[in-house]
Amino acid sequence: MLDANDELGDLTSWLLILEKIVEQSANMVVITDAEQHIRWVNQTYTQITGWTLDEVQGKTAGQLLHGPLTSDLASRFVRDRLRQGMAVSGVETVNYRKNGEPYTVLLNIEPIRDSQGQVRAYFSIQSDLSEKRALERTNARLQHHLQVAQRLARLGRVEFNPDGGTMQWSSEVYTILELPRDEAPRTFKALLGFVCPEAQQELQKRLQRIMRNGDEFDHELPITTHKGHRRWVRCRGVPERHGNNIRPPGTWTIQDVTVYRELIEQKSLNNAKLQAMVDEPTCNLEEANRSLEAFSHALSHDLKKPVRHMVSYAEIVQESLATDDIPSAQAYCQKIVAAGTRLQSLIDGMLAFSRMGRRGISPTWVRMADLVDDCLGEVAASFGGRRFCATGQDTLPAVWGDPVLLREVWINLIDNAFKYSGHQALTRLDFTHASSDSGWTLSLRDNGCGFSPAMQSRIFQMFARANPDAAIAGDGIGLALCQRIVQAHGGRIWAESAPGDGSVFHVALARRSPGANTGTP
């Protein structure tokens, strides 16, 4: 019989369950006990700091990560908050990697309390801000360069002779246009000829506008130099008024602002990258919070329910034994065993789900026809006496994947097909496949009871079930495990169904990655 107090009170077991939430997070996640000794870290922590779980277990974060640049003020603040059992949010400090390299980190720490409100552990999410801060420093340098470029900019001058319609260009204009210097008079049309074609129409509109209202012309234009180089220039000129008439500007200034424009564009790109860096951790944190919320819900309902049943049944057994009602006591003992078995199944499923995040895949060529046929025989054996008919499994191709993990996928899918077709006299399973340059899509159609299309987005979530019929065994973990395995292969899994019309599950697997060995099946 399962001892619920021992199993559910084991912090290590719960850390394995929580691992499913945080193993693939882009943030560092650290679990410590009530004395702030490290009990568990995720893979991102190891990738960023260089410290493995075995190296940090039992130590405090300060022992490993603090150094000369670590803020004493921030460290004291964190210690005081945790000593009082309070959360820490948005604290920024400098930590050190195993190789001695400093990095900037944003700390968020939440206490985990038991039912009496006592702090039992701490859950810490840490974001590496090093690249973000480096980009901010780069932006500051770019801003400085931009200011220097503006101070040192040299202006070209164009003098316009309205009587002859010609212009005199200063030496700087020739330099900007990469033209050999000569004394020949130049026309306005010749100057406009350097403006890039895509800007010509807008330029003509602006020129017409200043000749109507006499406003200053101040516009940046892309040009193509005599040597074919693309540059940006800023042109300025003020029309001259003679009574009611407006004449073109007598003097124009032309300034090469190519460096300025490039710096502006670079700054814009850096800002966009900074924003993306802010958005991604925010999305990851929101996803972690949603996963943590789902886990809390499962903990409160799916796991506590069998425990409550076991306690209630045990009380009835006590009462029955007190009145010498042995048959009743035996009956409720069987109920306790069933509830304990159910609880053990839930815990095993959740641990299997979490371990999937820790083990990588070991791909090789897998003959799906043999693997599926083997899974079919194993599942059918557990449904003794069930009549079934399977077609198409012998046509399935060899695919590139982890045979152990892919076996879990097909065991779960075939088991579901058997469970949800129990009302049929004959269980039918039809296997098909499609192949393309990008990979394979393997499908299984059954003649089960089906499910509502509204459930398609939920059936692959932890503890979600397509059919609420309690008579059909299941804990809502199998399909979630299938999805995680398929995603680890770079593929996807989805289902199509309608109530009473059976279901079709599709498993799409990508072809070998470029780094995979080139052996053939």
Coordinates of N, CA, C and O in Angstrom, one line a residue, residues 1-2 306 310 335-345:
M1 N 0.9 -1.2 0.0 CA 0.0 0.0 0.0 C 0.9 1.2 0.0 O 1.9 1.3 0.7
L2 N 0.5 2.3 -0.8 CA 1.3 3.5 -0.9 C 1.1 4.3 0.4 O 0.0 4.5 0.9
P306 N -7.4 11.0 -4.7 CA -7.2 9.6 -4.2 C -6.7 9.6 -2.7 O -7.0 8.7 -2.0
M310 N -8.5 7.6 0.2 CA -7.8 6.6 1.1 C -8.1 6.9 2.5 O -8.3 5.9 3.3
K335 N -10.8 -0.9 -1.7 CA -11.0 0.5 -2.3 C -9.7 1.3 -2.0 O -9.3 2.1 -2.8
I336 N -9.1 1.1 -0.8 CA -7.9 1.8 -0.4 C -6.8 1.4 -1.4 O -6.0 2.2 -1.9
V337 N -6.7 0.1 -1.7 CA -5.7 -0.4 -2.6 C -5.9 0.2 -4.0 O -4.9 0.7 -4.6
A338 N -7.2 0.3 -4.4 CA -7.4 0.8 -5.8 C -7.1 2.3 -5.8 O -6.5 2.8 -6.8
A339 N -7.4 3.1 -4.7 CA -7.1 4.5 -4.7 C -5.5 4.7 -4.7 O -5.0 5.6 -5.3
G340 N -4.8 3.8 -3.9 CA -3.4 3.9 -3.9 C -2.8 3.6 -5.2 O -1.8 4.3 -5.6
T341 N -3.3 2.6 -5.9 CA -2.8 2.3 -7.2 C -3.0 3.4 -8.2 O -2.1 3.8 -9.0
R342 N -4.2 4.1 -8.1 CA -4.5 5.2 -8.9 C -3.5 6.4 -8.6 O -2.9 7.0 -9.6
L343 N -3.2 6.6 -7.4 CA -2.2 7.7 -7.0 C -0.8 7.3 -7.5 O -0.1 8.2 -8.0
Q344 N -0.4 6.1 -7.4 CA 0.9 5.6 -7.9 C 1.0 5.8 -9.4 O 2.0 6.3 -9.9
S345 N -0.1 5.5 -10.1 CA -0.1 5.7 -11.5 C 0.1 7.1 -11.9 O 0.8 7.5 -12.8

